[in-house]
């Protein structure tokens, strides 16, 4: 059985070789977008990520199968609050291309499983801030007149490049992130804060290598049900920033036997719908060539016709539970999907714009349970996705050490 020793260091046997990792370990607690997470320096952790499990479980307070509150750690009992980012200098082969590299880890609340299969868009917005605070790099680009700095990072989960641009102050010639300017108010977060521009460069094929893993804008999945019959449902399988299975609320209503009646929040949070959506997600994962048992990826999201002030309505799920807002990588993936002809997202967005008389542009307004977010995607003439971007805010919450 794993034994903890609360001292300045801990010595454990991992296989046949001893390993020393500080306990407590230096850490920073940050909010990025609508998520919060622990940020750690790569140099403070074991070299082999396979040895991170007991450390991250202890930090977050997982596994917690009975109460799902993570009261023994820094987690908050929901997927958006059970996250870790590991940040360090770039590997030698990438040093000329990026400033830092990072690995995102989703920590399972009930089972404590570490999932490294995808990235977190919200916490990605704070990688550059953490890197400058820790002295891991200097900004790749600065705009002294506007007081902005850009840090380019490499995400090891998806092998993609992510840029963050944010306001800075100068201190002894060094750029210090300034997060307290009242520039932007985010849905789901009280008050205003500095604008952080989060841009994913060439985001297509983050996990599968292709924007449309099956080559189709719409596929039809066979989904097991409790009855002898197998249900079929049209889906759009899109891989941009993170892979996502998109379905329409109309089609979901149909396989639930509701004759295409509108779905409400009570439907989206009911165990019956959650079970059915997980089956669809797993079937979509198999069709995309991904591991269906990995809970974090792909995500699944239900799309609906918009109300006033939005182009698309989304109810997204993370780790099997309805998200209170939208996972930002899902929002960015939707922004890309809306620009791909033939997808469910594109069809909904085009109908919304035809009714309003407006032209479908680079930016898409998405209404989620917490409000509205605007995401953008740019495409080359041949349809290649050049970038996906969104505005975020963030806040420093704590810097010190955390026990595991």
XYZ file of C-alpha atoms in Angstrom:
404
model
C 0.000 0.000 0.000
C 1.265 3.487 -0.832
C 2.561 5.312 2.258
C 2.845 9.099 2.569
C 5.546 10.833 4.567
C 4.895 14.512 5.279
C 8.359 16.018 5.221
C 10.487 18.132 2.931
C 11.043 15.097 0.748
C 9.712 11.617 0.174
C 11.649 8.537 -0.894
C 9.659 5.772 -2.555
C 10.566 2.677 -4.526
C 9.078 2.799 -8.010
C 9.948 -0.540 -9.601
C 13.592 -1.218 -8.829
C 14.903 2.338 -8.595
C 14.418 4.901 -5.816
C 12.710 8.184 -6.573
C 12.745 11.372 -4.551
C 9.954 13.899 -5.044
C 9.308 16.844 -2.738
C 6.232 16.631 -0.531
C 4.901 19.286 -0.425
C 5.750 20.179 -4.012
C 6.025 23.762 -5.364
C 2.789 24.676 -7.137
C 0.672 27.522 -8.457
C -3.138 27.510 -8.430
C -4.623 29.421 -11.389
C -7.957 30.113 -13.002
C -7.961 29.988 -16.772
C -11.310 30.748 -18.404
C -13.967 28.693 -16.612
C -11.515 26.122 -15.232
C -9.092 26.058 -12.315
C -6.012 23.903 -12.021
C -2.670 23.211 -10.396
C 0.358 24.317 -12.440
C 3.661 22.535 -11.796
C 7.175 22.877 -13.165
C 8.295 19.863 -15.152
C 11.629 19.817 -13.297
C 9.870 19.206 -9.955
C 8.308 15.916 -11.139
C 9.604 12.443 -11.974
C 10.928 12.123 -15.498
C 8.500 9.309 -16.343
C 4.837 10.494 -16.516
C 3.780 6.992 -15.462
C 5.080 7.901 -11.993
C 2.883 11.017 -11.679
C -0.229 9.065 -10.678
C 0.108 9.031 -6.843
C 1.321 12.643 -6.848
C -1.581 14.035 -8.863
C -4.127 11.848 -7.101
C -2.918 13.190 -3.754
C -2.919 16.790 -4.949
C -6.495 16.564 -6.226
C -7.980 14.315 -3.539
C -8.769 11.391 -5.825
C -10.040 8.726 -6.005
C -13.281 9.725 -4.267
C -15.916 7.234 -5.481
C -18.267 7.672 -2.527
C -18.649 11.447 -2.164
C -17.174 12.856 -5.428
C -16.109 16.056 -3.616
C -12.300 15.658 -3.460
C -12.242 17.213 -0.002
C -8.817 15.689 0.693
C -7.240 17.710 -2.117
C -7.398 20.781 -4.310
C -10.054 19.382 -6.653
C -13.627 20.630 -6.582
C -15.671 17.540 -7.432
C -16.291 18.507 -11.079
C -14.115 17.883 -14.127
C -13.347 21.581 -14.710
C -11.722 21.756 -11.253
C -9.725 18.502 -11.371
C -6.893 19.465 -13.676
C -3.104 19.728 -13.681
C -0.735 21.433 -16.128
C 2.944 20.490 -16.217
C 5.098 23.201 -17.821
C 8.768 23.263 -18.727
C 11.328 24.438 -21.281
C 10.917 23.071 -24.809
C 12.812 19.999 -25.889
C 15.982 20.783 -27.901
C 14.372 19.918 -31.233
C 11.564 22.441 -30.603
C 13.554 25.196 -28.902
C 13.697 27.351 -32.031
C 9.980 26.976 -32.690
C 8.320 27.450 -29.273
C 9.037 29.091 -25.917
C 7.722 26.393 -23.553
C 5.980 23.052 -23.712
C 3.269 21.670 -21.481
C 1.271 18.561 -20.717
C -2.340 18.696 -19.567
C -3.645 16.042 -17.170
C -7.312 15.384 -16.363
C -7.570 13.669 -12.971
C -10.536 11.336 -12.560
C -12.694 12.275 -9.576
C -14.090 8.851 -8.730
C -11.299 6.563 -9.916
C -8.247 8.856 -9.871
C -7.279 7.875 -13.416
C -4.880 10.273 -15.136
C -6.065 11.038 -18.673
C -3.488 12.633 -20.985
C -5.452 12.005 -24.183
C -6.417 15.622 -24.849
C -5.802 19.270 -24.053
C -7.681 21.870 -21.971
C -8.464 25.087 -23.799
C -9.308 27.084 -20.689
C -6.100 26.292 -18.810
C -4.071 26.656 -22.014
C -4.848 30.375 -21.794
C -2.635 30.611 -18.676
C 0.414 28.666 -19.879
C 2.182 31.826 -21.076
C 1.368 33.673 -17.861
C 2.749 30.846 -15.715
C 5.842 30.525 -17.909
C 6.707 34.221 -17.506
C 5.941 34.198 -13.771
C 8.281 31.236 -13.309
C 11.029 32.653 -15.515
C 10.823 29.701 -17.889
C 11.046 31.919 -20.953
C 10.865 35.436 -22.333
C 7.965 36.431 -24.602
C 8.361 35.432 -28.238
C 6.868 38.732 -29.329
C 6.147 42.008 -27.564
C 4.180 45.101 -28.506
C 5.583 47.809 -26.272
C 3.095 50.400 -27.531
C 0.100 48.206 -26.677
C 1.803 46.576 -23.703
C 1.200 43.049 -25.024
C 3.323 39.918 -24.992
C 2.921 36.615 -26.853
C 4.185 33.256 -25.612
C 4.207 30.288 -27.996
C 3.791 26.865 -26.386
C 3.806 23.261 -27.545
C 1.122 20.962 -26.170
C 2.476 17.440 -25.810
C -1.006 15.863 -25.596
C -2.015 16.923 -29.097
C 1.377 17.828 -30.638
C -0.045 21.270 -31.469
C 1.204 24.830 -31.065
C -0.771 27.305 -28.944
C -0.199 31.075 -28.731
C -1.334 33.253 -25.832
C -1.228 37.047 -26.007
C -1.894 39.155 -22.907
C -1.120 42.541 -21.313
C 2.169 42.987 -19.451
C 3.939 45.525 -17.287
C 7.694 46.150 -17.390
C 9.688 45.456 -14.230
C 13.471 45.865 -14.465
C 13.217 45.242 -18.182
C 11.179 42.047 -17.691
C 7.625 41.479 -18.955
C 5.264 40.737 -16.055
C 1.732 39.534 -16.936
C -0.949 42.051 -15.941
C -4.251 40.241 -15.428
C -6.221 42.943 -13.624
C -7.232 45.320 -16.446
C -11.064 45.495 -16.724
C -11.217 44.651 -20.437
C -13.330 41.501 -20.822
C -16.187 39.868 -18.955
C -16.572 36.124 -19.473
C -19.800 34.176 -19.154
C -19.595 32.123 -15.974
C -16.966 34.310 -14.288
C -17.886 37.411 -12.234
C -16.284 40.771 -13.027
C -13.917 41.924 -15.727
C -10.250 41.107 -16.254
C -7.477 41.436 -18.822
C -8.021 40.091 -22.306
C -6.086 36.911 -23.094
C -6.109 35.928 -26.769
C -5.880 32.145 -27.034
C -4.971 30.912 -30.516
C -4.515 27.309 -31.635
C -2.277 27.119 -34.696
C -3.214 24.496 -37.312
C -5.646 22.839 -34.861
C -7.027 20.133 -37.154
C -6.231 16.498 -36.438
C -5.167 17.027 -32.827
C -5.677 13.328 -32.018
C -6.533 11.537 -35.248
C -4.434 13.491 -37.732
C -7.476 14.639 -39.709
C -10.107 17.332 -39.317
C -12.807 14.825 -40.318
C -11.425 11.485 -39.105
C -13.806 9.437 -41.281
C -13.615 11.799 -44.233
C -17.326 12.553 -43.857
C -19.093 15.681 -42.625
C -21.872 13.446 -41.265
C -21.751 9.784 -40.261
C -24.528 7.532 -38.993
C -23.749 5.571 -35.833
C -25.407 2.408 -34.595
C -25.996 2.899 -30.887
C -26.906 0.011 -28.551
C -30.081 0.504 -26.531
C -31.841 -1.322 -23.712
C -34.350 -2.727 -26.194
C -33.485 -5.466 -28.708
C -33.291 -2.828 -31.444
C -30.235 -0.720 -32.200
C -30.757 3.025 -32.620
C -29.148 5.014 -35.397
C -28.178 8.664 -35.102
C -26.442 11.114 -37.468
C -23.271 12.661 -36.009
C -20.464 14.959 -37.063
C -17.091 13.628 -35.944
C -14.680 16.571 -35.884
C -11.098 16.735 -34.605
C -9.901 20.309 -34.061
C -8.079 21.282 -30.831
C -9.702 18.121 -29.371
C -11.915 15.467 -31.023
C -15.645 15.897 -30.474
C -18.800 13.966 -31.333
C -21.530 16.440 -32.324
C -25.202 15.431 -32.441
C -28.367 17.490 -32.826
C -30.968 17.828 -30.084
C -33.634 16.972 -32.658
C -32.005 13.619 -33.448
C -31.375 12.913 -29.748
C -35.022 13.618 -28.996
C -35.966 11.167 -31.711
C -33.970 8.222 -30.351
C -35.325 8.994 -26.875
C -38.818 8.424 -28.257
C -39.885 12.041 -27.756
C -40.906 12.643 -31.382
C -38.446 15.526 -31.767
C -39.846 17.474 -28.806
C -37.551 20.211 -27.489
C -35.149 19.041 -24.790
C -34.871 20.918 -21.499
C -32.163 21.099 -18.837
C -33.912 18.328 -16.909
C -33.527 16.090 -19.956
C -29.837 16.937 -20.412
C -29.075 16.066 -16.777
C -31.207 12.922 -16.503
C -29.392 9.588 -15.986
C -31.200 8.094 -18.990
C -29.868 10.784 -21.331
C -26.375 10.650 -19.821
C -26.223 6.892 -20.367
C -27.478 7.208 -23.954
C -24.996 9.989 -24.717
C -22.108 7.953 -23.316
C -23.039 5.107 -25.648
C -23.077 7.519 -28.589
C -19.736 8.997 -27.478
C -18.118 5.561 -27.269
C -19.490 4.574 -30.687
C -18.138 7.840 -32.084
C -14.741 7.191 -30.504
C -14.544 3.785 -32.187
C -15.501 5.287 -35.555
C -12.762 7.909 -35.103
C -10.201 5.245 -34.273
C -9.902 6.350 -30.627
C -10.094 4.407 -27.374
C -13.765 4.405 -26.291
C -12.805 3.685 -22.672
C -10.896 6.985 -22.367
C -13.427 9.210 -20.617
C -11.845 12.579 -21.418
C -11.633 12.173 -25.200
C -13.516 12.472 -27.404
C -16.038 14.830 -25.867
C -19.682 14.801 -26.913
C -21.933 17.823 -27.424
C -25.592 18.320 -28.312
C -26.335 21.162 -30.746
C -29.636 23.028 -30.999
C -31.152 25.766 -33.104
C -30.246 29.163 -31.631
C -32.288 31.713 -29.805
C -31.695 35.420 -30.304
C -28.096 36.555 -29.812
C -26.333 33.345 -30.852
C -25.587 31.204 -33.900
C -25.679 27.791 -32.191
C -26.767 26.446 -28.802
C -24.561 23.786 -27.208
C -24.837 21.412 -24.257
C -21.451 19.756 -23.842
C -20.472 16.888 -21.589
C -17.186 16.358 -19.774
C -16.374 13.052 -18.095
C -20.030 12.019 -18.513
C -21.532 15.101 -16.845
C -23.197 18.166 -18.392
C -20.694 21.030 -18.334
C -21.854 24.217 -16.610
C -20.476 26.241 -19.526
C -18.534 24.629 -22.400
C -15.074 23.003 -22.406
C -13.103 25.524 -24.412
C -11.558 22.989 -26.747
C -15.106 21.839 -27.557
C -16.138 25.441 -28.168
C -13.163 25.939 -30.486
C -13.886 22.646 -32.237
C -17.462 23.833 -32.767
C -16.205 27.129 -34.153
C -14.171 25.179 -36.703
C -16.996 22.718 -37.453
C -19.373 25.604 -38.169
C -17.085 26.575 -41.033
C -16.977 23.083 -42.574
C -19.802 22.622 -45.116
C -22.071 19.657 -44.490
C -21.502 19.283 -40.748
C -24.407 19.529 -38.323
C -22.846 22.698 -36.906
C -22.555 24.317 -40.325
C -26.151 23.495 -41.202
C -27.463 25.051 -37.967
C -25.281 28.155 -38.306
C -26.262 28.695 -41.943
C -29.967 28.429 -41.093
C -29.542 30.912 -38.235
C -27.779 33.424 -40.467
C -30.238 33.020 -43.331
C -33.076 33.848 -40.943
C -31.298 36.922 -39.611
C -30.006 38.020 -43.003
C -26.438 38.146 -41.704
C -23.473 36.515 -43.440
C -21.701 33.607 -41.763
C -18.220 34.949 -40.996
C -15.082 33.847 -39.162
C -16.606 34.325 -35.698
C -19.412 32.163 -34.302
C -21.510 33.008 -31.248
C -22.178 29.949 -29.107
C -24.793 29.924 -26.366
C -24.011 27.472 -23.551
C -25.644 26.942 -20.117
C -23.537 29.740 -18.617
C -23.937 32.398 -21.301
C -22.497 33.233 -24.734
C -18.941 32.871 -26.035
C -17.611 33.954 -29.414
C -15.078 31.683 -31.104
C -13.331 32.068 -34.413
C -11.618 29.983 -37.061
C -9.704 30.937 -40.186
C -9.437 28.713 -43.257
C -7.164 28.622 -46.291
C -8.732 28.616 -49.743
C -8.392 24.824 -49.913
C -10.327 24.407 -46.635
C -7.303 23.818 -44.399
C -7.875 25.186 -40.895
C -5.206 27.794 -40.213
C -6.182 28.717 -36.660
C -8.894 28.739 -34.025
C -9.098 31.419 -31.384
C -11.117 32.696 -28.448
C -10.854 35.388 -25.784
C -10.309 34.260 -22.184
C -9.461 35.803 -18.823
C -7.486 34.346 -15.938
C -6.440 34.982 -12.360
C -3.611 33.993 -10.050
C -5.134 32.299 -7.000
C -2.228 30.839 -5.017
C 1.503 30.260 -5.205
C 3.307 28.056 -2.696
C 3.449 24.323 -2.079
C 0.860 21.561 -2.094
C 0.900 18.258 -0.228
C 0.210 15.042 -2.043
